[in-house]
Amino acid sequence: MASSVVFKSFTGLRHSSQEHPKVLHSHTNPISSFSYRRFRITATAIGGGPAGGSAAETLAKGGIETYLIERKLDNCKPCGGAIPLCMVGEFDLPLDIIDRRVTKMKMISPSNVAVDIGRTLKPHEYIGMVRREVLDAYLRERASTNGAKVINGLFLKMDIPKKGSENINSPYVLHYTEYDGKKGGTGERKTLEVDVVIGADGANSRVAKSIDAGDYDYAIAFQERIKIPSDKMVYYENLAEMYVGDDVSPDFYGWVFPKCDHVAVGTGTVTHKGDIKKFQLATRNRARDKILGGKIIRVEAHPIPEHPRPRRLSGRVALVGDAAGYVTKCSGEGIYFAAKSGRMCAEAIVEGSENGKRMVDESDLRKYFEKWDKTYWPTYKVLDVLQKVFYRSNPAREAFVEMCADEYVQKMTFDSYLYKRVVPGNPLEDLKLAVNTIGSLVRANALRREMDKLSA
Amino acid sequence: MSISMSLLSPPLTRFQPSKPHFTYKSTLSLGPTNPPFLLSTPKASTDNGGAGVSASAATVEEPELEQKTPESSDSVPMAENSSNGAVAAGGEEKVEVSKFGDPRWISGTWDLKQFQKDGKTDWDAVIDAEARRRKWLQCNPESSSNNDPVVFDTSVIPWWTWMKRFHLPEAELLNGRAAMIGFFMAYLVDSLTGVGLVDQMSNFFCKTLLFVAVVGVLLIRKNEDLETVKKLLEETTFYDKQWQATWQDEKSTSPKDD
């Protein structure tokens, strides 16, 4: 696709045979290709994670002059690194970037009842575990081969053109510090004029700040990468563990995820951020026998957004991924949604600009939000309800784990997780499930009342 | 049946039967510093999953040992483990992880044979024991172990035990309340609309009212419940508001821009 810059007159022809039939292409002849060159809009994705990478790729493919600014090109983000199966297909990921294929999950309740999830998985189904540095680098690389220019730089601020009809085409001026190997530690301050900005710079987004997008509540996730003896690693070959309980986290879960040659042990919380160290200790303690003798090779902490920012769009600046706040509750999944939102936003820009020939405005970008909210709002809501019901207290968590032992639940959970679609269930099974769940909740709560009496 | 009925009437007497059971064991087995139903072992001794359990089982008496299924790997280092436990109690090393121990808790579940009473399982005692275990776990989170999985499931306790124990004491009150509210509402509707009691039964509005009353009686049992319901409603809509902020923004700012 890099050739699209050179053979401009053929872009129209080539694009019409692309896999995006929705993208509009006006007929391109050699004469209009000159105007095409002159009016070609520029876009910048700030942040080189899955959101920025996939946005830049889609923009570049769509014929827009694309830049991607990322500070740390070898950044290992503190991230569980789980991707659903459908992402491999949708984003055409090579199988070798997947370190591990998790086919078994263990959920462990506060009273240590362990439930195996994943018995319903078909042989070809798995949850992929990736290292973020590998995945991000791959997506950026692909964006760059498609024609996006990757800039190793730190985004500082952005000058927003004044409101008014005369400024409708004036560019955004991005200030950034460029680091290119030879200059050493100190970078060079540069500016870049672009028409559209995609803010994909994560939870501490500077783009969000500069468009006054408002704040969101966030959870703090703490994770230790632990290298454990190889005989213990065998157990985590294709298995991930989730611990729930008040000791591990008051409103989230603790995890042990297998990575390439080590495990990641972590936990997260929104409400008790100050106690995160204590929760981490508790998580390690709950998994103690299985990670005994392990050496901590890296400690990481990261904020996880809880809900979208109040404002995700201003003029020709749109937010995607973590910067916008697209992380699900309950499971805390964000990679797929980041990549997907990046792509969806870029598609809206490509479509609105008719492959870069026309200036876009806010209403074009708004289409992306409309589509996004329509497609994924139910998923987010369901997970929010699940979190509220089942992470509420220890008895609720016990009931949750009991519920997860049910094969029907596992099937539904994995179907919706792996393929990101909500499949209507069997009403009879749903009813059975509801009755069982209420039964579990009632029993667990009855036991709690008994426990309260014990302390009195 | 009749025995368990008598057990559950006032909450305090409920523990009476099991109490002497515990004290009897504590005098036999453990040092005076330890509470009877928990046994602390140092880090070294718990790497074997079943150590805590087997140690406590070992310290009790022969009958329990016979019932315990002989897992050779567990039963061999038994003596060693119990001596380690003694060291921990002596306070030589800071105890990192302790394991729940109870003579009736055997290989990850309550040994129901030990809850027999007159040839029937005393389910109420099982509930007591499980509540006690969970209470203990809440204060002393335990490491999970694959060698010693917890297999006890509260659903093995039959539903009527739960019903009798947790619903019946309240049922009287709820029934009474529902009857009073129902009567009063019927009277109110009659006096306001002139529709008699019999006619009310075939009226959709009155049926809805009846439904609301029953649900209300079930949900709101105490005054605090009203607060809880209100808070729940707020909670369920909170996330929606957070999401819809984007679209509210559009409505409020767009007139300004134009």
XYZ file of C-alpha atoms in Angstrom:
714
model
C 0.000 0.000 0.000
C 2.981 2.303 0.296
C 2.734 2.610 -3.439
C -0.482 4.577 -3.114
C 1.608 7.679 -2.619
C 3.404 7.108 -5.886
C 0.673 5.907 -8.161
C -2.007 8.334 -7.164
C -4.027 7.999 -10.298
C -4.566 4.337 -9.606
C -5.727 4.695 -6.044
C -9.344 4.946 -6.976
C -9.182 1.779 -8.984
C -7.247 -0.077 -6.404
C -9.392 0.989 -3.536
C -12.585 -0.101 -5.159
C -11.294 -3.639 -4.979
C -10.529 -3.340 -1.278
C -12.298 -5.221 1.444
C -14.096 -2.102 2.696
C -17.042 -1.867 0.379
C -18.678 0.753 2.608
C -16.007 3.330 1.855
C -17.197 5.717 -0.799
C -15.061 6.234 -3.850
C -15.794 8.845 -6.377
C -14.573 8.197 -9.840
C -10.932 9.157 -10.104
C -9.332 10.216 -13.343
C -5.866 11.718 -13.932
C -7.196 15.286 -13.810
C -9.008 14.975 -10.519
C -5.984 13.253 -9.072
C -4.279 16.647 -9.011
C -6.988 18.147 -6.896
C -6.889 14.983 -4.860
C -3.249 15.659 -4.124
C -3.878 19.264 -3.254
C -6.790 18.691 -0.930
C -5.633 15.520 0.619
C -6.345 15.862 4.315
C -3.879 14.889 6.963
C -4.637 13.003 10.136
C -2.595 12.148 13.157
C -3.071 9.357 15.621
C -1.479 10.271 18.896
C -0.423 7.188 20.766
C 0.901 4.004 19.259
C -1.098 1.384 21.102
C -3.679 -0.890 19.515
C -6.072 2.039 19.093
C -3.554 4.370 17.452
C -1.994 1.598 15.401
C -5.216 0.313 13.918
C -6.546 3.849 13.380
C -3.396 4.860 11.511
C -3.529 1.732 9.399
C -7.124 2.277 8.378
C -6.513 5.974 7.662
C -3.481 5.243 5.532
C -5.331 2.549 3.649
C -8.153 4.989 3.082
C -5.852 7.373 1.292
C -5.359 9.949 4.020
C -1.951 11.341 4.819
C -1.351 9.825 8.210
C 1.072 10.398 11.038
C 1.410 8.412 14.207
C 3.177 9.884 17.219
C 4.426 7.541 19.920
C 6.990 8.244 22.582
C 8.138 4.791 23.579
C 8.253 2.427 20.687
C 9.287 -0.479 22.890
C 6.804 0.227 25.632
C 5.742 -2.814 27.642
C 2.417 -1.777 29.037
C 1.167 -3.245 32.260
C -1.673 -5.139 30.755
C -3.181 -8.565 31.103
C -2.761 -8.909 27.372
C -5.786 -11.084 26.660
C -7.374 -10.787 23.252
C -10.555 -12.486 22.093
C -10.506 -14.942 19.249
C -12.420 -12.686 16.887
C -9.685 -10.074 17.075
C -7.232 -12.436 15.441
C -9.527 -12.733 12.454
C -10.803 -9.184 12.286
C -7.383 -7.616 12.540
C -5.672 -10.339 10.635
C -3.076 -10.944 13.316
C -0.323 -13.449 12.674
C -0.508 -16.397 15.022
C 3.083 -16.088 16.174
C 2.445 -12.921 18.154
C 0.215 -14.938 20.446
C 2.404 -16.223 23.245
C -0.096 -18.490 24.831
C -3.479 -19.892 24.075
C -5.527 -20.014 27.203
C -8.168 -22.695 27.053
C -8.807 -23.114 30.742
C -9.811 -20.539 33.288
C -10.106 -21.097 36.959
C -12.321 -18.900 39.073
C -11.577 -19.055 42.725
C -14.104 -17.850 45.238
C -13.393 -16.221 48.607
C -13.723 -19.612 50.301
C -11.401 -21.107 47.698
C -13.973 -23.004 45.746
C -12.305 -23.342 42.366
C -14.371 -23.659 39.235
C -12.958 -24.646 35.877
C -14.284 -22.555 33.059
C -13.614 -23.407 29.483
C -14.858 -26.955 29.323
C -17.301 -25.857 26.670
C -14.595 -24.471 24.411
C -14.280 -26.082 21.029
C -10.838 -27.328 20.018
C -10.007 -24.286 17.899
C -11.205 -21.756 20.441
C -8.893 -20.023 22.851
C -8.110 -16.720 24.493
C -4.903 -15.337 23.106
C -2.307 -13.912 25.460
C -0.040 -11.370 23.864
C 2.734 -9.142 25.045
C 1.701 -5.591 24.441
C 5.113 -4.557 23.166
C 4.813 -7.208 20.470
C 1.226 -6.506 19.501
C 1.660 -2.729 19.483
C 4.837 -2.925 17.445
C 3.157 -5.205 14.943
C 0.154 -2.928 14.467
C 2.380 0.141 14.101
C 4.551 -1.675 11.635
C 1.548 -2.538 9.570
C 0.304 1.047 9.674
C 3.682 2.182 8.489
C 3.830 -0.283 5.596
C 0.438 1.034 4.566
C 1.854 4.519 4.317
C 1.492 6.057 7.765
C 4.525 7.946 9.025
C 5.498 6.827 12.484
C 7.123 9.588 14.506
C 9.035 8.748 17.624
C 8.035 11.743 19.647
C 6.309 13.003 22.722
C 3.114 14.921 22.135
C 3.128 18.104 24.210
C 0.138 20.211 23.304
C -2.134 21.220 20.517
C -3.246 24.596 19.204
C -6.915 24.443 18.393
C -8.134 26.723 15.609
C -10.607 29.362 16.743
C -14.251 28.649 16.262
C -15.982 30.288 13.353
C -16.758 29.629 9.748
C -13.531 31.185 8.404
C -11.519 28.669 10.413
C -13.410 25.664 9.210
C -10.427 24.440 7.246
C -7.609 25.696 9.425
C -5.389 22.990 10.817
C -4.623 21.884 14.316
C -1.031 22.577 15.254
C 0.545 19.784 17.230
C 3.620 20.483 19.311
C 5.802 17.529 20.035
C 9.349 16.624 20.854
C 10.929 14.350 18.337
C 13.405 11.765 19.476
C 15.327 10.135 16.718
C 18.097 7.878 17.898
C 21.035 10.074 17.010
C 20.031 13.053 19.158
C 20.357 11.053 22.343
C 18.213 11.867 25.340
C 17.110 15.349 24.469
C 14.619 15.622 21.699
C 13.932 18.305 19.189
C 10.792 20.414 19.462
C 8.728 20.335 16.336
C 5.274 21.218 15.171
C 2.947 19.483 12.794
C -0.164 20.827 11.097
C -2.959 18.342 10.654
C -6.639 18.409 9.855
C -7.863 15.592 12.054
C -6.536 14.353 15.372
C -7.284 10.966 16.873
C -6.432 10.854 20.542
C -5.296 7.344 21.318
C -2.880 8.231 24.071
C -4.297 6.170 26.879
C -5.679 6.912 30.288
C -3.546 9.977 30.964
C -4.459 11.417 27.621
C -3.026 14.831 26.776
C -5.321 15.090 23.799
C -8.302 14.639 26.097
C -6.947 17.337 28.348
C -6.433 19.776 25.498
C -10.008 19.403 24.261
C -11.290 19.557 27.814
C -12.861 16.134 27.617
C -13.424 15.833 31.325
C -12.377 13.071 33.653
C -13.520 9.570 34.280
C -13.359 7.392 37.331
C -10.583 4.954 37.005
C -9.424 1.773 38.606
C -5.831 1.237 39.423
C -4.352 -2.031 38.252
C -1.239 -3.389 39.827
C 0.670 -6.237 38.321
C 3.828 -8.133 39.014
C 5.512 -10.249 36.406
C 6.833 -13.244 38.201
C 9.217 -15.771 36.782
C 8.297 -19.043 38.396
C 10.149 -22.352 38.365
C 9.511 -24.285 35.199
C 7.825 -27.160 37.019
C 5.232 -24.713 38.330
C 4.951 -23.029 34.963
C 3.617 -26.295 33.541
C 0.407 -25.711 35.447
C -0.042 -22.289 33.861
C 0.702 -23.638 30.396
C -2.751 -22.786 29.075
C -4.553 -21.753 32.203
C -5.425 -18.408 33.691
C -6.709 -17.858 37.190
C -9.101 -15.292 38.578
C -9.384 -14.753 42.281
C -12.333 -12.951 43.796
C -12.810 -11.894 47.368
C -12.685 -8.930 49.678
C -9.086 -9.721 50.508
C -8.035 -9.588 46.854
C -10.047 -6.602 45.728
C -13.232 -4.997 47.014
C -14.603 -4.369 43.533
C -12.537 -6.213 40.975
C -10.610 -9.462 40.788
C -7.080 -10.641 41.218
C -5.478 -12.594 38.419
C -2.688 -14.896 37.462
C -2.234 -14.804 33.702
C 0.359 -16.811 31.831
C 2.773 -14.768 29.734
C 5.461 -15.933 27.329
C 7.829 -17.377 29.942
C 6.442 -16.036 33.194
C 3.157 -15.262 34.868
C 1.553 -11.917 35.587
C 0.007 -11.664 39.024
C -2.091 -8.620 39.671
C -5.194 -7.009 41.026
C -7.174 -3.822 40.625
C -9.552 -1.571 42.480
C -11.504 1.658 42.094
C -12.628 2.327 45.605
C -9.602 1.528 47.733
C -6.646 2.654 45.663
C -4.493 3.300 48.708
C -4.674 -0.346 49.707
C -3.560 -1.747 46.379
C -0.311 -3.103 47.821
C -2.264 -4.976 50.429
C -4.532 -6.465 47.781
C -1.555 -7.476 45.713
C -0.069 -9.225 48.721
C -3.365 -10.997 49.248
C -3.485 -12.082 45.615
C 0.012 -13.461 45.845
C -0.963 -15.164 49.043
C -4.013 -16.794 47.488
C -1.885 -18.182 44.678
C 0.999 -18.861 46.989
C 1.610 -22.548 46.494
C 1.410 -22.254 42.752
C 3.919 -19.456 42.391
C 6.188 -20.433 45.249
C 9.836 -19.747 44.526
C 9.037 -17.207 41.833
C 11.141 -14.152 41.209
C 9.514 -10.794 40.530
C 11.000 -9.450 37.325
C 8.855 -6.387 36.860
C 6.311 -4.377 38.772
C 3.733 -2.309 36.942
C 0.731 -0.157 37.741
C -1.708 1.488 35.428
C -5.027 3.305 35.549
C -8.014 1.621 33.925
C -10.956 3.814 32.911
C -14.332 2.909 34.318
C -16.586 4.709 31.871
C -16.259 6.947 28.795
C -15.214 10.540 29.192
C -18.021 13.081 29.299
C -16.778 14.476 25.999
C -15.146 12.266 23.446
C -15.267 14.648 20.544
C -14.520 18.289 19.885
C -14.294 19.704 16.413
C -12.022 17.414 14.436
C -10.504 15.775 17.485
C -11.870 12.408 18.541
C -10.842 10.090 21.310
C -10.497 6.334 20.985
C -9.429 3.430 23.171
C -8.442 4.042 26.764
C -8.277 7.781 26.146
C -12.013 7.712 25.488
C -12.591 5.246 28.302
C -13.571 2.090 26.473
C -12.747 -0.550 29.006
C -15.387 -3.002 30.083
C -16.268 -3.399 33.683
C -16.194 -6.785 35.345
C -13.577 -8.237 33.014
C -11.505 -5.091 32.514
C -10.964 -5.858 28.859
C -9.698 -3.062 26.655
C -7.357 -4.174 23.868
C -10.000 -5.333 21.473
C -12.212 -2.332 22.124
C -9.279 0.024 21.667
C -8.296 -1.465 18.336
C -11.888 -1.619 17.212
C -12.676 1.965 18.177
C -9.517 3.166 16.453
C -10.567 1.435 13.296
C -14.175 2.581 13.522
C -13.116 6.185 14.033
C -10.706 6.004 11.111
C -13.380 4.486 8.900
C -15.686 7.370 9.746
C -12.966 9.829 8.767
C -12.186 8.021 5.539
C -15.831 7.880 4.647
C -16.539 11.471 5.624
C -13.561 12.800 3.715
C -14.236 10.633 0.682
C -10.788 9.106 0.946
C -9.090 12.300 1.957
C -10.472 14.574 -0.719
C -12.866 16.566 1.402
C -12.467 18.258 4.733
C -14.334 16.503 7.528
C -16.208 18.184 10.332
C -17.562 17.235 13.694
C -20.654 15.598 12.297
C -18.569 13.099 10.346
C -16.736 12.078 13.458
C -19.943 11.964 15.400
C -21.045 9.107 13.194
C -18.316 7.017 14.727
C -19.649 7.669 18.216
C -23.177 6.902 17.172
C -22.114 3.625 15.663
C -19.878 2.771 18.577
C -22.455 3.415 21.232
C -25.079 1.533 19.316
C -22.853 -1.496 18.780
C -21.169 -1.832 22.141
C -23.359 -0.108 24.694
C -25.245 -3.352 25.505
C -21.977 -5.208 26.124
C -20.754 -2.528 28.491
C -24.047 -2.332 30.290
C -24.324 -6.069 30.816
C -20.827 -6.228 32.257
C -21.567 -3.252 34.476
C -24.626 -4.993 35.858
C -22.644 -8.187 36.375
C -19.968 -6.334 38.259
C -22.498 -4.542 40.425
C -24.371 -7.682 41.281
C -21.558 -10.134 41.737
C -18.530 -8.181 42.927
C -20.582 -6.528 45.628
C -19.639 -8.704 48.557
C -18.137 -12.032 49.420
C -21.461 -13.894 49.447
C -22.249 -12.479 46.017
C -18.871 -13.631 44.777
C -19.487 -17.106 46.123
C -22.735 -17.152 44.195
C -20.933 -15.865 41.106
C -18.432 -18.680 41.219
C -21.208 -21.204 41.776
C -22.987 -19.772 38.773
C -19.860 -20.019 36.640
C -19.721 -23.737 37.275
C -22.781 -24.065 35.083
C -21.992 -25.150 31.539
C -24.640 -22.968 30.005
C -23.140 -19.902 31.670
C -19.694 -20.832 30.444
C -20.908 -21.303 26.932
C -22.689 -17.971 26.901
C -19.774 -16.161 28.516
C -17.223 -17.495 26.104
C -19.407 -16.956 23.077
C -19.875 -13.337 23.976
C -16.254 -12.881 24.961
C -14.589 -14.623 22.062
C -16.852 -13.370 19.300
C -18.077 -10.118 20.801
C -21.643 -10.663 19.875
C -24.603 -11.094 22.100
C -26.288 -14.339 21.257
C -29.831 -14.695 22.490
C -29.944 -17.619 24.851
C -32.353 -20.430 25.296
C -35.253 -19.010 27.357
C -35.723 -22.215 29.309
C -32.035 -22.350 30.185
C -32.119 -18.661 31.051
C -34.947 -19.251 33.462
C -33.169 -22.192 35.031
C -30.069 -20.075 35.355
C -31.971 -17.230 36.979
C -33.530 -19.564 39.521
C -30.194 -21.205 40.292
C -28.439 -17.881 40.629
C -31.051 -16.471 42.949
C -30.790 -19.684 44.949
C -27.027 -19.284 45.203
C -27.338 -15.646 46.201
C -29.935 -16.406 48.845
C -27.856 -19.215 50.322
C -24.698 -17.167 50.382
C -26.446 -14.224 51.965
C -28.102 -16.428 54.541
C -24.676 -17.716 55.459
C -23.407 -14.186 55.757
C -26.151 -13.312 58.208
C -25.100 -16.329 60.185
C -21.504 -15.091 60.080
C -22.529 -11.660 61.307
C -24.222 -13.270 64.261
C -21.038 -15.141 65.044
C -19.072 -11.966 65.543
C -21.762 -10.400 67.690
C -37.362 -32.928 61.469
C -38.690 -32.103 64.898
C -35.204 -31.847 66.303
C -34.034 -29.358 63.764
C -37.237 -27.419 64.270
C -36.496 -27.054 67.930
C -32.958 -26.061 67.112
C -33.771 -23.061 65.058
C -36.304 -21.203 67.126
C -34.225 -18.623 69.061
C -30.955 -17.697 67.477
C -28.791 -18.076 70.558
C -29.693 -21.576 71.551
C -28.878 -22.725 68.072
C -25.210 -23.147 68.826
C -25.744 -24.948 72.047
C -25.504 -28.460 70.695
C -22.266 -27.896 68.870
C -20.568 -25.959 71.604
C -19.638 -28.779 73.972
C -18.440 -30.604 70.920
C -15.817 -27.941 70.320
C -14.625 -27.494 73.849
C -14.253 -31.184 74.210
C -11.885 -31.222 71.286
C -9.872 -28.231 72.279
C -8.955 -29.654 75.623
C -7.821 -32.795 73.936
C -5.855 -31.463 71.063
C -4.439 -27.990 70.966
C -2.565 -25.672 73.209
C -4.525 -23.157 75.231
C -3.349 -20.208 73.134
C -5.127 -21.344 69.995
C -8.829 -20.935 69.408
C -10.267 -24.395 69.088
C -11.270 -24.394 65.460
C -8.232 -22.942 63.831
C -4.778 -24.237 63.560
C -1.861 -22.126 62.512
C 1.020 -23.678 60.738
C 4.172 -22.018 59.519
C 4.980 -21.492 55.893
C 7.093 -24.592 55.628
C 4.385 -26.957 56.646
C 1.629 -25.711 54.366
C 3.339 -26.258 51.053
C 1.688 -29.590 51.190
C -1.912 -28.694 50.575
C -3.538 -31.034 53.038
C -1.123 -30.420 55.848
C -3.281 -28.174 57.971
C -6.265 -30.367 57.662
C -4.484 -33.586 58.267
C -2.640 -32.127 61.204
C -5.818 -31.105 62.905
C -7.353 -34.415 62.100
C -4.350 -36.076 63.576
C -4.568 -34.228 66.814
C -8.123 -35.126 67.498
C -8.827 -38.768 68.024
C -8.956 -42.118 66.346
C -12.567 -42.059 65.106
C -11.834 -39.164 62.782
C -8.740 -40.821 61.458
C -10.706 -43.870 60.487
C -13.198 -41.831 58.544
C -10.556 -39.920 56.734
C -9.821 -41.613 53.466
C -6.223 -42.702 53.602
C -4.286 -40.474 51.245
C -0.843 -41.842 51.640
C 0.995 -38.664 50.715
C -0.888 -36.731 53.340
C -0.818 -39.158 56.154
C 2.903 -39.878 56.145
C 4.257 -36.538 57.338
C 1.448 -36.140 59.792
C 3.499 -36.302 62.937
C 5.987 -33.871 61.562
C 3.287 -31.432 60.660
C 1.707 -31.419 64.034
C 5.034 -30.727 65.628
C 5.499 -27.820 63.277
C 2.143 -26.543 64.323
C 3.323 -26.613 67.890
C 6.345 -24.546 66.949
C 4.155 -21.942 65.340
C 2.016 -21.727 68.400
C 5.144 -21.177 70.413
C 5.766 -18.089 68.328
C 9.161 -18.981 66.897
C 8.380 -17.674 63.446
C 5.889 -15.115 62.197
C 3.013 -17.075 60.788
C 2.408 -16.139 57.169
C -0.385 -18.393 56.153
C -2.656 -20.392 58.311
C -5.102 -22.968 57.200
C -8.570 -23.583 58.409
C -8.814 -26.713 60.410
C -11.737 -28.518 61.855
C -11.984 -32.210 62.564
C -15.158 -32.390 60.518
C -13.612 -30.590 57.541
C -11.992 -33.382 55.617
C -10.375 -33.144 52.211
C -12.146 -30.018 51.172
C -15.636 -30.735 52.381
C -17.673 -31.236 55.497
C -17.673 -34.859 56.412
C -21.401 -35.342 56.547
C -21.032 -38.619 58.449
C -19.970 -36.621 61.444
C -23.080 -34.509 61.285
C -25.354 -37.504 61.774
C -27.965 -37.158 64.405
C -30.498 -39.891 64.982
C -29.593 -41.388 61.640
C -30.231 -38.134 59.790
C -27.828 -35.429 58.765
C -28.113 -32.418 60.978
C -28.074 -29.807 58.238
C -28.363 -26.927 60.656
C -25.061 -27.914 62.175
C -23.570 -27.992 58.687
C -24.762 -24.442 58.103
C -23.297 -23.383 61.437
C -20.006 -25.009 60.627
C -19.842 -23.474 57.155
C -20.694 -20.019 58.500
C -17.937 -20.433 61.015
C -15.494 -21.481 58.317
C -16.348 -18.564 56.077
C -16.081 -16.187 58.961
C -12.652 -17.544 59.665
C -11.628 -17.317 56.021
C -12.759 -13.721 55.897
C -10.224 -12.826 58.565
C -7.573 -15.272 57.393
C -7.645 -15.585 53.610
C -6.212 -18.905 52.671
C -4.080 -19.828 49.690
C -5.835 -21.920 47.170
C -4.326 -25.245 46.451
C -4.786 -27.807 43.765
C -3.801 -30.668 46.020
C -6.503 -29.846 48.479
C -9.402 -28.380 46.540
C -12.498 -27.140 48.283
C -15.361 -29.210 47.005
C -18.056 -28.292 49.491
C -21.048 -26.765 47.762
C -23.801 -25.106 49.753
C -26.362 -26.521 47.367
C -25.957 -29.969 48.939
C -27.872 -28.625 51.879
C -31.527 -29.233 51.019
C -33.717 -26.243 50.349
C -36.105 -26.888 53.200
C -33.302 -26.443 55.689
C -32.663 -22.956 54.399
C -36.356 -22.265 54.222
C -37.004 -23.356 57.763
C -34.072 -21.589 59.170
C -34.094 -18.278 57.366
C -37.557 -17.758 56.000
C -39.967 -19.229 58.542
C -39.039 -16.885 61.397
C -39.872 -14.011 59.104
C -42.746 -15.607 57.266
C -45.204 -15.009 60.081
C -44.418 -11.327 60.117
C -44.562 -10.980 56.325
C -47.847 -12.848 56.056
C -49.385 -10.712 58.727
C -48.138 -7.547 57.116
C -49.335 -8.561 53.666
C -52.790 -9.420 55.016
C -53.097 -6.088 56.781
C -51.927 -4.066 53.830
C -54.162 -6.028 51.477
C -57.204 -5.518 53.635
C -56.500 -1.831 54.088
C -55.957 -1.283 50.373
C -59.128 -3.147 49.486
C -60.974 -0.955 51.940
C -59.367 2.181 50.534
C -60.144 1.290 46.939
C -63.686 0.401 47.876
C -64.241 3.650 49.754
C -62.728 5.777 46.992
C -64.211 4.138 43.936
C -67.094 2.156 45.245
C -65.813 -1.004 43.613
C -66.477 -3.897 45.939
C -63.996 -6.519 46.990
C -65.317 -9.156 44.613
C -65.290 -6.774 41.653
C -61.770 -5.699 42.483
C -60.544 -9.204 41.788
C -61.490 -8.946 38.126
C -60.054 -5.476 37.735
C -56.662 -5.110 36.087
C -55.705 -2.046 38.103
C -56.486 -3.803 41.356
C -54.502 -6.846 40.311
C -51.516 -4.622 39.619
C -51.964 -3.030 43.009
C -51.987 -6.454 44.595
C -48.787 -7.393 42.822
C -47.100 -4.181 43.900
C -48.146 -4.811 47.469
C -46.758 -8.356 47.515
C -43.450 -7.317 45.951
C -43.237 -4.354 48.295
C -43.772 -6.543 51.338
C -41.084 -8.925 50.151
C -38.558 -6.210 49.329
C -39.103 -3.804 52.147
C -38.895 -5.684 55.363
C -37.210 -3.072 57.446
C -36.989 0.687 57.178
C -33.384 0.462 56.035
C -34.496 -1.590 53.066
C -36.180 1.481 51.650
C -32.818 3.245 51.579
C -31.200 0.208 50.002
C -33.759 0.050 47.232
C -33.320 3.746 46.551
C -29.547 3.387 46.443
C -29.828 0.419 44.105
C -31.944 2.409 41.700
C -29.400 5.200 41.703
C -26.603 2.737 41.141
C -28.246 1.108 38.167
C -28.749 4.410 36.395
C -25.368 5.862 37.295
C -23.451 4.086 34.558
C -26.052 5.082 31.975
C -25.562 8.696 32.920
C -21.815 8.361 32.614
C -22.196 7.018 29.111
C -24.787 9.433 27.932
C -22.736 12.457 28.920
C -21.409 12.647 25.357
C -24.855 13.117 23.913
C -26.015 15.567 26.527
C -22.987 17.627 25.690
C -24.068 17.737 22.076
C -27.469 19.119 22.948
C -26.154 21.743 25.321
C -23.272 23.021 23.197
C -24.657 22.881 19.697
C -26.862 25.969 20.091
C -23.815 27.831 21.344
C -21.746 26.905 18.310
C -24.321 27.890 15.752
